[in-house]
């Protein structure tokens, strides 16, 4: 299988900050709004270089979404920044009515998603956001895996007309995708070809899937690993092509199995090619306080859990 090297751990939120700063230099229509979390969202460089294009809304996330929607009418491309919990659950009505229903060109950028938020606990660890956002008509939903991909995605969504939800995280994780990658919305990335099982992963679970594939190779199991960064629109063609070859699939995500990537794939395969599937995801539960590593292990969101899921699904082929 193809080997990937960690170029140096970094947090995906810093990739967002770097991408936003680059947009500030190249696209005069890009503006940024934040709900009192500039440091957490790594927006300092954009603000330093473009103070007149930044709006500090304070702890008023609903107002932030309404203001962002209004800014699009004058041709601006607003990027909102706050935690994923406050970017979705707290402001769902405003997003639905003022952004999605009106097809406003707002980029909702959400950090600190999932249990890897860590010690802040369940109130901040949203595990339902992908489901909430993918159900909104016309909403593009993206969940990136490392610093480089997050930077590339941030730049790419500015060129896409329509509402976008961009999800990323807090902890430093492996940075292994190409620095100069071209980010294509809705296009899955084949990371390693295999013949026995398909592993489709998103976000922080992509690196874990690659580790799992290496461990499976030692057991004589050939795993195909696909990085699906765009939850919606789903690259069904890539999924279908792979499972026609392997005959079974494991989906891996830092999200509730209800409403996430795995559910989208199972729904797609049910109407195209019913396929044995195992889910690596949280099982209808809230998180809790702990280190990211402790929580990923407790909730079965790591390479060990992926290996176990592969063993299970192979018995059902």
Tab-separated table of C-alpha atoms in Angstrom:
chain	number	residue	atom	x	y	z
A	1	UNK	CA	0.000	0.000	0.000
A	2	UNK	CA	1.054	3.611	-0.495
A	3	UNK	CA	2.791	5.095	2.551
A	4	UNK	CA	2.133	8.590	3.869
A	5	UNK	CA	4.473	10.640	6.039
A	6	UNK	CA	3.441	13.065	8.751
A	7	UNK	CA	5.087	16.350	7.725
A	8	UNK	CA	4.748	17.691	11.269
A	9	UNK	CA	1.659	17.793	13.443
A	10	UNK	CA	-0.499	20.898	13.206
A	11	UNK	CA	-4.090	21.814	13.969
A	12	UNK	CA	-6.648	22.076	11.198
A	13	UNK	CA	-7.923	25.388	12.587
A	14	UNK	CA	-4.496	26.883	11.786
A	15	UNK	CA	-4.972	25.677	8.213
A	16	UNK	CA	-8.211	27.655	8.147
A	17	UNK	CA	-6.425	30.732	9.471
A	18	UNK	CA	-3.707	30.431	6.832
A	19	UNK	CA	-6.249	29.981	4.046
A	20	UNK	CA	-8.295	32.943	5.226
A	21	UNK	CA	-5.198	35.135	5.369
A	22	UNK	CA	-4.319	34.179	1.787
A	23	UNK	CA	-7.849	35.001	0.650
A	24	UNK	CA	-7.479	38.385	2.314
A	25	UNK	CA	-4.568	39.090	-0.004
A	26	UNK	CA	-6.109	37.704	-3.198
A	27	UNK	CA	-9.880	38.270	-3.025
A	28	UNK	CA	-11.052	41.757	-2.006
A	29	UNK	CA	-14.645	40.567	-1.601
A	30	UNK	CA	-13.793	38.186	1.250
A	31	UNK	CA	-14.781	39.512	4.676
A	32	UNK	CA	-14.603	37.779	8.044
A	33	UNK	CA	-16.867	37.752	11.077
A	34	UNK	CA	-16.193	36.208	14.471
A	35	UNK	CA	-18.164	35.603	17.669
A	36	UNK	CA	-15.450	36.515	20.178
A	37	UNK	CA	-13.123	33.593	19.334
A	38	UNK	CA	-10.482	35.171	17.095
A	39	UNK	CA	-7.565	33.334	18.721
A	40	UNK	CA	-9.272	29.960	18.697
A	41	UNK	CA	-10.118	30.331	14.999
A	42	UNK	CA	-6.623	31.636	14.119
A	43	UNK	CA	-8.023	34.715	12.373
A	44	UNK	CA	-5.361	37.141	13.637
A	45	UNK	CA	-3.363	37.428	10.398
A	46	UNK	CA	-6.446	38.255	8.310
A	47	UNK	CA	-7.424	40.939	10.821
A	48	UNK	CA	-3.901	42.374	10.977
A	49	UNK	CA	-3.743	42.733	7.199
A	50	UNK	CA	-7.418	43.638	6.569
A	51	UNK	CA	-8.827	45.386	9.654
A	52	UNK	CA	-11.543	47.127	7.627
A	53	UNK	CA	-12.851	43.757	6.381
A	54	UNK	CA	-13.283	42.165	9.792
A	55	UNK	CA	-16.348	42.355	12.045
A	56	UNK	CA	-16.192	41.316	15.695
A	57	UNK	CA	-19.783	40.462	16.545
A	58	UNK	CA	-19.188	39.285	20.103
A	59	UNK	CA	-21.059	36.442	21.761
A	60	UNK	CA	-24.046	36.868	19.464
A	61	UNK	CA	-23.816	34.029	16.971
A	62	UNK	CA	-27.366	34.393	15.663
A	63	UNK	CA	-26.696	38.034	14.843
A	64	UNK	CA	-23.466	36.999	13.128
A	65	UNK	CA	-25.338	34.704	10.732
A	66	UNK	CA	-27.885	37.403	9.916
A	67	UNK	CA	-25.183	40.002	9.293
A	68	UNK	CA	-23.257	37.561	7.101
A	69	UNK	CA	-26.366	36.881	5.017
A	70	UNK	CA	-26.873	40.618	4.547
A	71	UNK	CA	-23.285	41.207	3.484
A	72	UNK	CA	-23.726	38.838	0.537
A	73	UNK	CA	-26.329	41.142	-0.996
A	74	UNK	CA	-23.616	43.687	-1.665
A	75	UNK	CA	-21.356	41.101	-3.269
A	76	UNK	CA	-19.230	40.278	-0.262
A	77	UNK	CA	-18.142	36.715	0.556
A	78	UNK	CA	-18.478	36.416	4.345
A	79	UNK	CA	-16.594	33.788	6.359
A	80	UNK	CA	-18.051	33.304	9.832
A	81	UNK	CA	-15.914	31.838	12.588
A	82	UNK	CA	-16.805	30.189	15.884
A	83	UNK	CA	-16.924	26.722	17.466
A	84	UNK	CA	-18.868	24.045	15.581
A	85	UNK	CA	-21.448	23.796	18.369
A	86	UNK	CA	-22.170	27.526	18.141
A	87	UNK	CA	-21.958	27.508	14.327
A	88	UNK	CA	-24.810	25.027	13.943
A	89	UNK	CA	-26.965	24.023	16.896
A	90	UNK	CA	-27.164	27.472	18.476
A	91	UNK	CA	-28.025	29.248	15.222
A	92	UNK	CA	-29.816	26.622	13.157
A	93	UNK	CA	-32.925	28.735	12.599
A	94	UNK	CA	-30.906	31.685	11.303
A	95	UNK	CA	-28.901	29.432	8.976
A	96	UNK	CA	-32.007	27.722	7.653
A	97	UNK	CA	-34.058	30.850	7.074
A	98	UNK	CA	-31.530	33.562	6.248
A	99	UNK	CA	-28.756	31.585	4.545
A	100	UNK	CA	-29.861	28.196	3.160
A	101	UNK	CA	-33.422	29.075	2.136
A	102	UNK	CA	-32.187	32.292	0.516
A	103	UNK	CA	-29.141	30.583	-1.054
A	104	UNK	CA	-26.811	33.171	0.400
A	105	UNK	CA	-23.087	32.915	-0.361
A	106	UNK	CA	-22.023	32.509	3.280
A	107	UNK	CA	-19.108	30.307	4.371
A	108	UNK	CA	-19.807	28.916	7.854
A	109	UNK	CA	-16.418	27.937	9.275
A	110	UNK	CA	-16.572	25.780	12.381
A	111	UNK	CA	-13.712	24.794	14.656
A	112	UNK	CA	-13.460	22.567	17.752
A	113	UNK	CA	-15.793	19.894	16.323
A	114	UNK	CA	-16.203	16.418	17.810
A	115	UNK	CA	-14.766	14.810	20.935
A	116	UNK	CA	-11.227	15.954	20.099
A	117	UNK	CA	-12.263	19.322	21.516
A	118	UNK	CA	-11.267	17.490	24.693
A	119	UNK	CA	-11.555	18.854	28.180
A	120	UNK	CA	-14.382	21.351	27.498
A	121	UNK	CA	-16.764	18.396	27.579
A	122	UNK	CA	-20.089	17.372	26.097
A	123	UNK	CA	-21.701	20.816	25.958
A	124	UNK	CA	-19.088	21.912	23.418
A	125	UNK	CA	-18.341	18.613	21.635
A	126	UNK	CA	-20.954	18.628	18.920
A	127	UNK	CA	-21.368	15.250	17.222
A	128	UNK	CA	-24.538	16.083	15.279
A	129	UNK	CA	-23.399	19.000	13.115
A	130	UNK	CA	-22.751	17.152	9.856
A	131	UNK	CA	-26.259	15.724	9.991
A	132	UNK	CA	-27.836	19.076	10.793
A	133	UNK	CA	-26.063	20.820	7.946
A	134	UNK	CA	-26.302	18.161	5.244
A	135	UNK	CA	-30.097	18.141	5.614
A	136	UNK	CA	-30.340	21.782	4.558
A	137	UNK	CA	-31.132	22.043	0.830
A	138	UNK	CA	-28.277	23.566	-1.152
A	139	UNK	CA	-25.754	23.423	1.712
A	140	UNK	CA	-22.303	22.088	0.816
A	141	UNK	CA	-20.712	20.246	3.759
A	142	UNK	CA	-16.938	19.745	4.068
A	143	UNK	CA	-14.895	18.019	6.794
A	144	UNK	CA	-11.134	18.257	6.265
A	145	UNK	CA	-8.426	15.922	7.567
A	146	UNK	CA	-5.263	17.980	8.126
A	147	UNK	CA	-3.687	21.444	8.019
A	148	UNK	CA	-2.833	21.407	4.305
A	149	UNK	CA	-6.248	20.193	3.230
A	150	UNK	CA	-8.040	22.697	5.450
A	151	UNK	CA	-6.039	25.571	4.006
A	152	UNK	CA	-6.787	24.389	0.469
A	153	UNK	CA	-10.489	23.931	1.249
A	154	UNK	CA	-10.773	27.402	2.776
A	155	UNK	CA	-9.385	28.936	-0.395
A	156	UNK	CA	-11.541	26.751	-2.651
A	157	UNK	CA	-14.885	27.524	-1.020
A	158	UNK	CA	-14.448	31.229	-1.762
A	159	UNK	CA	-14.770	30.348	-5.459
A	160	UNK	CA	-17.891	28.251	-4.902
A	161	UNK	CA	-21.155	30.175	-5.023
A	162	UNK	CA	-23.595	29.109	-2.348
A	163	UNK	CA	-23.669	28.321	1.360
A	164	UNK	CA	-20.886	26.109	2.704
A	165	UNK	CA	-20.281	24.467	6.076
A	166	UNK	CA	-16.550	23.884	6.660
A	167	UNK	CA	-15.767	21.741	9.712
A	168	UNK	CA	-12.336	21.437	11.338
A	169	UNK	CA	-10.807	20.844	14.754
A	170	UNK	CA	-8.779	21.896	17.750
A	171	UNK	CA	-5.923	19.396	18.321
A	172	UNK	CA	-2.624	19.069	16.527
A	173	UNK	CA	-2.912	16.093	14.177
A	174	UNK	CA	-0.808	14.494	11.461
A	175	UNK	CA	-0.274	16.713	8.417
A	176	UNK	CA	0.183	14.373	5.476
A	177	UNK	CA	-1.643	15.630	2.378
A	178	UNK	CA	0.262	17.606	-0.299
A	179	UNK	CA	1.080	21.249	0.378
A	180	UNK	CA	0.175	22.223	-3.193
A	181	UNK	CA	-2.974	20.106	-3.503
A	182	UNK	CA	-5.915	21.180	-5.613
A	183	UNK	CA	-9.056	20.934	-3.510
A	184	UNK	CA	-12.085	19.793	-5.521
A	185	UNK	CA	-15.423	20.107	-3.777
A	186	UNK	CA	-17.379	16.857	-4.060
A	187	UNK	CA	-14.404	14.792	-5.229
A	188	UNK	CA	-13.113	11.952	-3.054
A	189	UNK	CA	-9.359	11.328	-2.786
A	190	UNK	CA	-7.987	7.828	-3.278
A	191	UNK	CA	-5.190	7.428	-0.738
A	192	UNK	CA	-4.317	3.755	-1.102
A	193	UNK	CA	-5.723	1.061	-3.368
A	194	UNK	CA	-6.760	-2.329	-2.047
A	195	UNK	CA	-8.845	-5.381	-2.901
A	196	UNK	CA	-10.394	-6.846	0.270
A	197	UNK	CA	-12.215	-3.972	1.973
A	198	UNK	CA	-13.001	-0.302	1.397
A	199	UNK	CA	-12.306	2.128	4.244
A	200	UNK	CA	-13.892	5.529	3.731
A	201	UNK	CA	-12.891	8.134	6.294
A	202	UNK	CA	-13.342	11.839	6.890
A	203	UNK	CA	-11.724	14.458	9.119
A	204	UNK	CA	-9.399	13.292	11.892
A	205	UNK	CA	-10.232	9.640	11.140
A	206	UNK	CA	-8.438	9.711	7.768
A	207	UNK	CA	-4.972	9.406	9.342
A	208	UNK	CA	-6.306	6.698	11.653
A	209	UNK	CA	-7.614	4.840	8.591
A	210	UNK	CA	-4.153	4.900	7.018
A	211	UNK	CA	-2.601	3.477	10.199
A	212	UNK	CA	-5.317	0.820	10.274
A	213	UNK	CA	-4.606	-0.116	6.659
A	214	UNK	CA	-0.912	-0.610	7.455
A	215	UNK	CA	-1.789	-2.866	10.388
A	216	UNK	CA	-4.273	-4.815	8.270
A	217	UNK	CA	-1.629	-5.327	5.594
A	218	UNK	CA	0.491	-7.129	8.208
A	219	UNK	CA	-2.465	-9.504	8.659
A	220	UNK	CA	-2.695	-10.130	4.918
A	221	UNK	CA	-5.743	-7.896	4.417
A	222	UNK	CA	-5.639	-5.427	1.534
A	223	UNK	CA	-7.569	-2.251	2.423
A	224	UNK	CA	-8.517	0.509	0.020
A	225	UNK	CA	-8.514	3.882	1.804
A	226	UNK	CA	-10.561	6.801	0.501
A	227	UNK	CA	-10.617	10.308	1.965
A	228	UNK	CA	-14.081	11.823	1.602
A	229	UNK	CA	-13.705	15.441	2.643
A	230	UNK	CA	-17.003	16.525	1.099
A	231	UNK	CA	-19.947	14.975	2.923
A	232	UNK	CA	-22.368	16.742	0.603
A	233	UNK	CA	-22.394	16.479	-2.339
A	234	UNK	CA	-21.212	12.903	-1.808
A	235	UNK	CA	-18.869	11.362	-4.372
A	236	UNK	CA	-21.033	8.293	-4.850
A	237	UNK	CA	-19.169	7.297	-7.993
A	238	UNK	CA	-15.918	6.810	-6.044
A	239	UNK	CA	-17.675	4.778	-3.358
A	240	UNK	CA	-19.476	2.583	-5.882
A	241	UNK	CA	-16.337	1.940	-7.928
A	242	UNK	CA	-14.477	0.811	-4.806
A	243	UNK	CA	-17.124	-1.477	-3.292
A	244	UNK	CA	-17.695	-3.178	-6.626
A	245	UNK	CA	-14.097	-4.312	-6.270
A	246	UNK	CA	-13.900	-5.035	-2.523
A	247	UNK	CA	-17.447	-6.148	-1.696
A	248	UNK	CA	-17.618	-4.496	1.749
A	249	UNK	CA	-17.038	-1.128	3.405
A	250	UNK	CA	-16.124	0.514	6.710
A	251	UNK	CA	-16.938	4.187	7.261
A	252	UNK	CA	-15.021	6.193	9.881
A	253	UNK	CA	-15.872	9.621	11.267
A	254	UNK	CA	-15.723	11.714	14.439
A	255	UNK	CA	-19.488	12.122	14.510
A	256	UNK	CA	-22.660	10.329	15.529
A	257	UNK	CA	-23.358	7.387	13.219
A	258	UNK	CA	-26.845	8.879	12.910
A	259	UNK	CA	-26.686	11.660	10.345
A	260	UNK	CA	-23.029	11.385	9.399
A	261	UNK	CA	-20.946	10.239	6.450
A	262	UNK	CA	-21.664	6.572	7.120
A	263	UNK	CA	-25.395	7.153	6.956
A	264	UNK	CA	-25.053	9.037	3.662
A	265	UNK	CA	-23.048	6.174	2.185
A	266	UNK	CA	-25.395	3.458	3.451
A	267	UNK	CA	-28.346	5.336	1.977
A	268	UNK	CA	-26.556	5.680	-1.330
A	269	UNK	CA	-25.526	2.023	-1.468
A	270	UNK	CA	-29.008	0.838	-0.488
A	271	UNK	CA	-30.312	2.201	-3.781
A	272	UNK	CA	-27.335	1.280	-5.973
A	273	UNK	CA	-25.442	-1.738	-4.632
A	274	UNK	CA	-26.405	-3.052	-1.171
A	275	UNK	CA	-23.092	-3.758	0.553
A	276	UNK	CA	-22.042	-5.048	4.013
A	277	UNK	CA	-21.015	-2.009	6.066
A	278	UNK	CA	-19.616	-1.285	9.521
A	279	UNK	CA	-19.672	2.138	11.179
A	280	UNK	CA	-16.802	3.642	13.162
A	281	UNK	CA	-18.554	6.579	14.798
A	282	UNK	CA	-20.126	7.544	18.089
A	283	UNK	CA	-23.198	5.479	18.902
A	284	UNK	CA	-26.049	7.866	19.729
A	285	UNK	CA	-24.252	9.424	22.689
A	286	UNK	CA	-22.866	12.708	23.953
A	287	UNK	CA	-19.177	13.109	24.734
A	288	UNK	CA	-17.490	13.980	28.015
A	289	UNK	CA	-14.417	15.720	29.396
A	290	UNK	CA	-11.017	14.123	28.755
A	291	UNK	CA	-7.968	14.341	26.536
A	292	UNK	CA	-8.566	13.825	22.807
A	293	UNK	CA	-6.652	10.536	22.938
A	294	UNK	CA	-8.670	9.226	25.884
A	295	UNK	CA	-11.959	10.125	24.237
A	296	UNK	CA	-11.074	8.751	20.816
A	297	UNK	CA	-10.183	5.470	22.497
A	298	UNK	CA	-13.262	5.332	24.735
A	299	UNK	CA	-15.684	6.112	21.915
A	300	UNK	CA	-13.998	3.803	19.399
A	301	UNK	CA	-12.709	6.446	17.013
A	302	UNK	CA	-9.164	5.303	16.291
A	303	UNK	CA	-7.175	2.902	14.138
A	304	UNK	CA	-7.831	-0.025	16.507
A	305	UNK	CA	-11.577	0.474	16.128
A	306	UNK	CA	-11.215	0.591	12.341
A	307	UNK	CA	-9.261	-2.680	12.308
A	308	UNK	CA	-11.947	-4.338	14.443
A	309	UNK	CA	-14.665	-3.041	12.131
A	310	UNK	CA	-12.824	-4.456	9.112
A	311	UNK	CA	-12.566	-7.871	10.750
A	312	UNK	CA	-16.311	-7.764	11.434
A	313	UNK	CA	-17.371	-6.659	7.972
A	314	UNK	CA	-15.173	-9.244	6.233
A	315	UNK	CA	-17.198	-11.972	7.945
A	316	UNK	CA	-20.321	-10.627	6.228
A	317	UNK	CA	-19.017	-10.629	2.646
